[in-house]
């Protein structure tokens, strides 16, 4: 065993062997000390009543926490619904603005096209008049 003590990383134990002593063995305590007195009916009733009150109190506490959780979930649900409604209103507003802008742009394009057509018609009329006057001038010169 002396060899193992010198090794690195090893663990050494010194064991001392001693005869068992029979003087006062250790006493084991299992829960409350043993008392030998009888409980009266009043004590039993009182303890039962206290246990019932603790049970009711724990039940009420659980019920209260469940109600608080339900209320918190309801508030969160309501907030989500309000956010969705706000988003829907905003989206509808944006869509209406885009539709209005698109309609105005379409009307402006239509008016511009009509203006170009009128300008083309005026120009065509001028060309016809010039051609007619040239032909009339050409006819009068040849006569």
PDB file of C-alpha atoms in Angstrom:
ATOM      1  CA  UNK A   1       0.000   0.000   0.000  1.00  0.00           C
ATOM      2  CA  UNK A   2       2.892   2.315   0.501  1.00  0.00           C
ATOM      3  CA  UNK A   3       3.512   2.093  -3.227  1.00  0.00           C
ATOM      4  CA  UNK A   4       0.071   3.466  -4.080  1.00  0.00           C
ATOM      5  CA  UNK A   5       0.503   6.529  -1.872  1.00  0.00           C
ATOM      6  CA  UNK A   6       3.365   7.738  -4.045  1.00  0.00           C
ATOM      7  CA  UNK A   7       1.493   7.525  -7.354  1.00  0.00           C
ATOM      8  CA  UNK A   8       0.310  10.755  -8.962  1.00  0.00           C
ATOM      9  CA  UNK A   9      -3.438  11.221  -9.023  1.00  0.00           C
ATOM     10  CA  UNK A  10      -4.079   8.348  -6.650  1.00  0.00           C
ATOM     11  CA  UNK A  11      -6.175   8.463  -3.536  1.00  0.00           C
ATOM     12  CA  UNK A  12      -4.907   7.095  -0.256  1.00  0.00           C
ATOM     13  CA  UNK A  13      -6.949   5.982   2.739  1.00  0.00           C
ATOM     14  CA  UNK A  14      -5.760   5.163   6.208  1.00  0.00           C
ATOM     15  CA  UNK A  15      -8.034   2.510   7.664  1.00  0.00           C
ATOM     16  CA  UNK A  16      -8.150   2.001  11.410  1.00  0.00           C
ATOM     17  CA  UNK A  17      -9.857  -1.166  12.515  1.00  0.00           C
ATOM     18  CA  UNK A  18     -11.487  -0.882  15.920  1.00  0.00           C
ATOM     19  CA  UNK A  19     -13.715  -3.351  17.691  1.00  0.00           C
ATOM     20  CA  UNK A  20     -17.436  -2.464  17.758  1.00  0.00           C
ATOM     21  CA  UNK A  21     -18.552  -0.742  20.905  1.00  0.00           C
ATOM     22  CA  UNK A  22     -21.824  -1.715  22.462  1.00  0.00           C
ATOM     23  CA  UNK A  23     -22.145   1.434  24.513  1.00  0.00           C
ATOM     24  CA  UNK A  24     -25.226   3.511  23.715  1.00  0.00           C
ATOM     25  CA  UNK A  25     -26.086   2.748  20.088  1.00  0.00           C
ATOM     26  CA  UNK A  26     -27.172   5.793  18.102  1.00  0.00           C
ATOM     27  CA  UNK A  27     -30.868   6.480  18.269  1.00  0.00           C
ATOM     28  CA  UNK A  28     -32.722   6.943  15.026  1.00  0.00           C
ATOM     29  CA  UNK A  29     -35.430   9.589  14.930  1.00  0.00           C
ATOM     30  CA  UNK A  30     -38.273   8.915  12.525  1.00  0.00           C
ATOM     31  CA  UNK A  31     -40.239  12.144  12.352  1.00  0.00           C
ATOM     32  CA  UNK A  32     -41.622  13.541  15.594  1.00  0.00           C
ATOM     33  CA  UNK A  33     -40.540  12.243  18.956  1.00  0.00           C
ATOM     34  CA  UNK A  34     -42.703   9.533  20.350  1.00  0.00           C
ATOM     35  CA  UNK A  35     -45.099  11.002  22.844  1.00  0.00           C
ATOM     36  CA  UNK A  36     -47.505   8.786  24.495  1.00  0.00           C
ATOM     37  CA  UNK A  37     -50.491  10.945  25.167  1.00  0.00           C
ATOM     38  CA  UNK A  38     -53.923  10.517  23.766  1.00  0.00           C
ATOM     39  CA  UNK A  39     -55.469  13.226  21.652  1.00  0.00           C
ATOM     40  CA  UNK A  40     -58.781  14.485  22.819  1.00  0.00           C
ATOM     41  CA  UNK A  41     -61.753  14.771  20.490  1.00  0.00           C
ATOM     42  CA  UNK A  42     -61.440  18.565  20.668  1.00  0.00           C
ATOM     43  CA  UNK A  43     -57.805  18.376  19.482  1.00  0.00           C
ATOM     44  CA  UNK A  44     -58.764  16.091  16.637  1.00  0.00           C
ATOM     45  CA  UNK A  45     -61.643  18.370  15.610  1.00  0.00           C
ATOM     46  CA  UNK A  46     -59.399  21.429  15.831  1.00  0.00           C
ATOM     47  CA  UNK A  47     -56.712  19.804  13.702  1.00  0.00           C
ATOM     48  CA  UNK A  48     -59.272  18.673  11.132  1.00  0.00           C
ATOM     49  CA  UNK A  49     -60.710  22.170  11.005  1.00  0.00           C
ATOM     50  CA  UNK A  50     -57.228  23.697  10.538  1.00  0.00           C
ATOM     51  CA  UNK A  51     -56.453  21.186   7.778  1.00  0.00           C
ATOM     52  CA  UNK A  52     -59.753  22.041   6.056  1.00  0.00           C
ATOM     53  CA  UNK A  53     -58.970  25.761   6.302  1.00  0.00           C
ATOM     54  CA  UNK A  54     -55.491  25.185   4.790  1.00  0.00           C
ATOM     55  CA  UNK A  55     -57.034  23.136   1.982  1.00  0.00           C
ATOM     56  CA  UNK A  56     -59.660  25.816   1.283  1.00  0.00           C
ATOM     57  CA  UNK A  57     -57.016  28.527   1.413  1.00  0.00           C
ATOM     58  CA  UNK A  58     -54.804  26.634  -1.056  1.00  0.00           C
ATOM     59  CA  UNK A  59     -57.803  26.038  -3.305  1.00  0.00           C
ATOM     60  CA  UNK A  60     -58.746  29.729  -3.207  1.00  0.00           C
ATOM     61  CA  UNK A  61     -55.156  30.693  -3.983  1.00  0.00           C
ATOM     62  CA  UNK A  62     -55.078  28.360  -6.989  1.00  0.00           C
ATOM     63  CA  UNK A  63     -58.422  29.683  -8.183  1.00  0.00           C
ATOM     64  CA  UNK A  64     -57.206  33.258  -7.827  1.00  0.00           C
ATOM     65  CA  UNK A  65     -54.049  32.530  -9.814  1.00  0.00           C
ATOM     66  CA  UNK A  66     -56.094  30.794 -12.526  1.00  0.00           C
ATOM     67  CA  UNK A  67     -58.430  33.795 -12.721  1.00  0.00           C
ATOM     68  CA  UNK A  68     -55.479  36.183 -12.960  1.00  0.00           C
ATOM     69  CA  UNK A  69     -54.006  34.084 -15.780  1.00  0.00           C
ATOM     70  CA  UNK A  70     -57.350  34.055 -17.607  1.00  0.00           C
ATOM     71  CA  UNK A  71     -57.621  37.827 -17.219  1.00  0.00           C
ATOM     72  CA  UNK A  72     -54.066  38.303 -18.494  1.00  0.00           C
ATOM     73  CA  UNK A  73     -54.767  36.078 -21.506  1.00  0.00           C
ATOM     74  CA  UNK A  74     -58.012  37.950 -22.215  1.00  0.00           C
ATOM     75  CA  UNK A  75     -56.178  41.289 -22.106  1.00  0.00           C
ATOM     76  CA  UNK A  76     -53.501  39.962 -24.446  1.00  0.00           C
ATOM     77  CA  UNK A  77     -56.159  38.635 -26.825  1.00  0.00           C
ATOM     78  CA  UNK A  78     -57.960  41.983 -26.781  1.00  0.00           C
ATOM     79  CA  UNK A  79     -54.707  43.838 -27.469  1.00  0.00           C
ATOM     80  CA  UNK A  80     -53.939  41.557 -30.420  1.00  0.00           C
ATOM     81  CA  UNK A  81     -57.451  42.119 -31.758  1.00  0.00           C
ATOM     82  CA  UNK A  82     -57.073  45.896 -31.429  1.00  0.00           C
ATOM     83  CA  UNK A  83     -53.722  45.759 -33.239  1.00  0.00           C
ATOM     84  CA  UNK A  84     -55.280  43.693 -36.028  1.00  0.00           C
ATOM     85  CA  UNK A  85     -58.166  46.157 -36.351  1.00  0.00           C
ATOM     86  CA  UNK A  86     -55.733  49.089 -36.455  1.00  0.00           C
ATOM     87  CA  UNK A  87     -53.685  47.315 -39.129  1.00  0.00           C
ATOM     88  CA  UNK A  88     -56.831  46.624 -41.154  1.00  0.00           C
ATOM     89  CA  UNK A  89     -57.934  50.270 -40.913  1.00  0.00           C
ATOM     90  CA  UNK A  90     -54.473  51.476 -41.925  1.00  0.00           C
ATOM     91  CA  UNK A  91     -54.322  49.017 -44.827  1.00  0.00           C
ATOM     92  CA  UNK A  92     -57.787  50.075 -46.037  1.00  0.00           C
ATOM     93  CA  UNK A  93     -56.788  53.732 -45.791  1.00  0.00           C
ATOM     94  CA  UNK A  94     -53.581  53.129 -47.746  1.00  0.00           C
ATOM     95  CA  UNK A  95     -55.451  51.125 -50.370  1.00  0.00           C
ATOM     96  CA  UNK A  96     -58.052  53.882 -50.770  1.00  0.00           C
ATOM     97  CA  UNK A  97     -55.301  56.488 -51.153  1.00  0.00           C
ATOM     98  CA  UNK A  98     -53.507  54.360 -53.754  1.00  0.00           C
ATOM     99  CA  UNK A  99     -56.752  53.749 -55.651  1.00  0.00           C
ATOM    100  CA  UNK A 100     -57.533  57.467 -55.630  1.00  0.00           C
ATOM    101  CA  UNK A 101     -54.036  58.337 -56.834  1.00  0.00           C
ATOM    102  CA  UNK A 102     -54.303  55.677 -59.546  1.00  0.00           C
ATOM    103  CA  UNK A 103     -57.682  57.034 -60.661  1.00  0.00           C
ATOM    104  CA  UNK A 104     -56.335  60.605 -60.776  1.00  0.00           C
ATOM    105  CA  UNK A 105     -53.327  59.440 -62.772  1.00  0.00           C
ATOM    106  CA  UNK A 106     -55.594  57.566 -65.198  1.00  0.00           C
ATOM    107  CA  UNK A 107     -57.808  60.660 -65.636  1.00  0.00           C
ATOM    108  CA  UNK A 108     -54.734  62.848 -66.190  1.00  0.00           C
ATOM    109  CA  UNK A 109     -53.411  60.410 -68.791  1.00  0.00           C
ATOM    110  CA  UNK A 110     -56.794  60.338 -70.501  1.00  0.00           C
ATOM    111  CA  UNK A 111     -56.985  64.143 -70.571  1.00  0.00           C
ATOM    112  CA  UNK A 112     -53.432  64.338 -71.931  1.00  0.00           C
ATOM    113  CA  UNK A 113     -54.310  61.817 -74.652  1.00  0.00           C
ATOM    114  CA  UNK A 114     -57.437  63.795 -75.575  1.00  0.00           C
ATOM    115  CA  UNK A 115     -55.360  66.979 -75.669  1.00  0.00           C
ATOM    116  CA  UNK A 116     -52.807  65.307 -77.956  1.00  0.00           C
ATOM    117  CA  UNK A 117     -55.624  64.082 -80.214  1.00  0.00           C
ATOM    118  CA  UNK A 118     -57.122  67.603 -80.373  1.00  0.00           C
ATOM    119  CA  UNK A 119     -53.687  69.045 -81.151  1.00  0.00           C
ATOM    120  CA  UNK A 120     -53.210  66.423 -83.862  1.00  0.00           C
ATOM    121  CA  UNK A 121     -56.650  67.196 -85.269  1.00  0.00           C
ATOM    122  CA  UNK A 122     -55.816  70.951 -85.338  1.00  0.00           C
ATOM    123  CA  UNK A 123     -52.542  70.252 -87.051  1.00  0.00           C
ATOM    124  CA  UNK A 124     -54.243  67.952 -89.574  1.00  0.00           C
ATOM    125  CA  UNK A 125     -56.820  70.682 -90.253  1.00  0.00           C
ATOM    126  CA  UNK A 126     -54.056  73.240 -90.783  1.00  0.00           C
ATOM    127  CA  UNK A 127     -52.322  70.865 -93.203  1.00  0.00           C
ATOM    128  CA  UNK A 128     -55.585  70.299 -95.088  1.00  0.00           C
ATOM    129  CA  UNK A 129     -56.188  74.059 -95.308  1.00  0.00           C
ATOM    130  CA  UNK A 130     -52.662  74.666 -96.549  1.00  0.00           C
ATOM    131  CA  UNK A 131     -52.984  71.883 -99.071  1.00  0.00           C
ATOM    132  CA  UNK A 132     -56.334  73.190-100.209  1.00  0.00           C
ATOM    133  CA  UNK A 133     -55.012  76.726-100.482  1.00  0.00           C
ATOM    134  CA  UNK A 134     -51.967  75.425-102.356  1.00  0.00           C
ATOM    135  CA  UNK A 135     -54.153  73.512-104.731  1.00  0.00           C
ATOM    136  CA  UNK A 136     -56.400  76.519-105.201  1.00  0.00           C
ATOM    137  CA  UNK A 137     -53.341  78.708-105.767  1.00  0.00           C
ATOM    138  CA  UNK A 138     -51.972  76.142-108.161  1.00  0.00           C
ATOM    139  CA  UNK A 139     -55.272  75.955-110.040  1.00  0.00           C
ATOM    140  CA  UNK A 140     -55.581  79.724-110.256  1.00  0.00           C
ATOM    141  CA  UNK A 141     -51.973  80.080-111.486  1.00  0.00           C
ATOM    142  CA  UNK A 142     -52.502  77.484-114.187  1.00  0.00           C
ATOM    143  CA  UNK A 143     -55.656  79.253-115.408  1.00  0.00           C
TER     144      UNK A 143
END
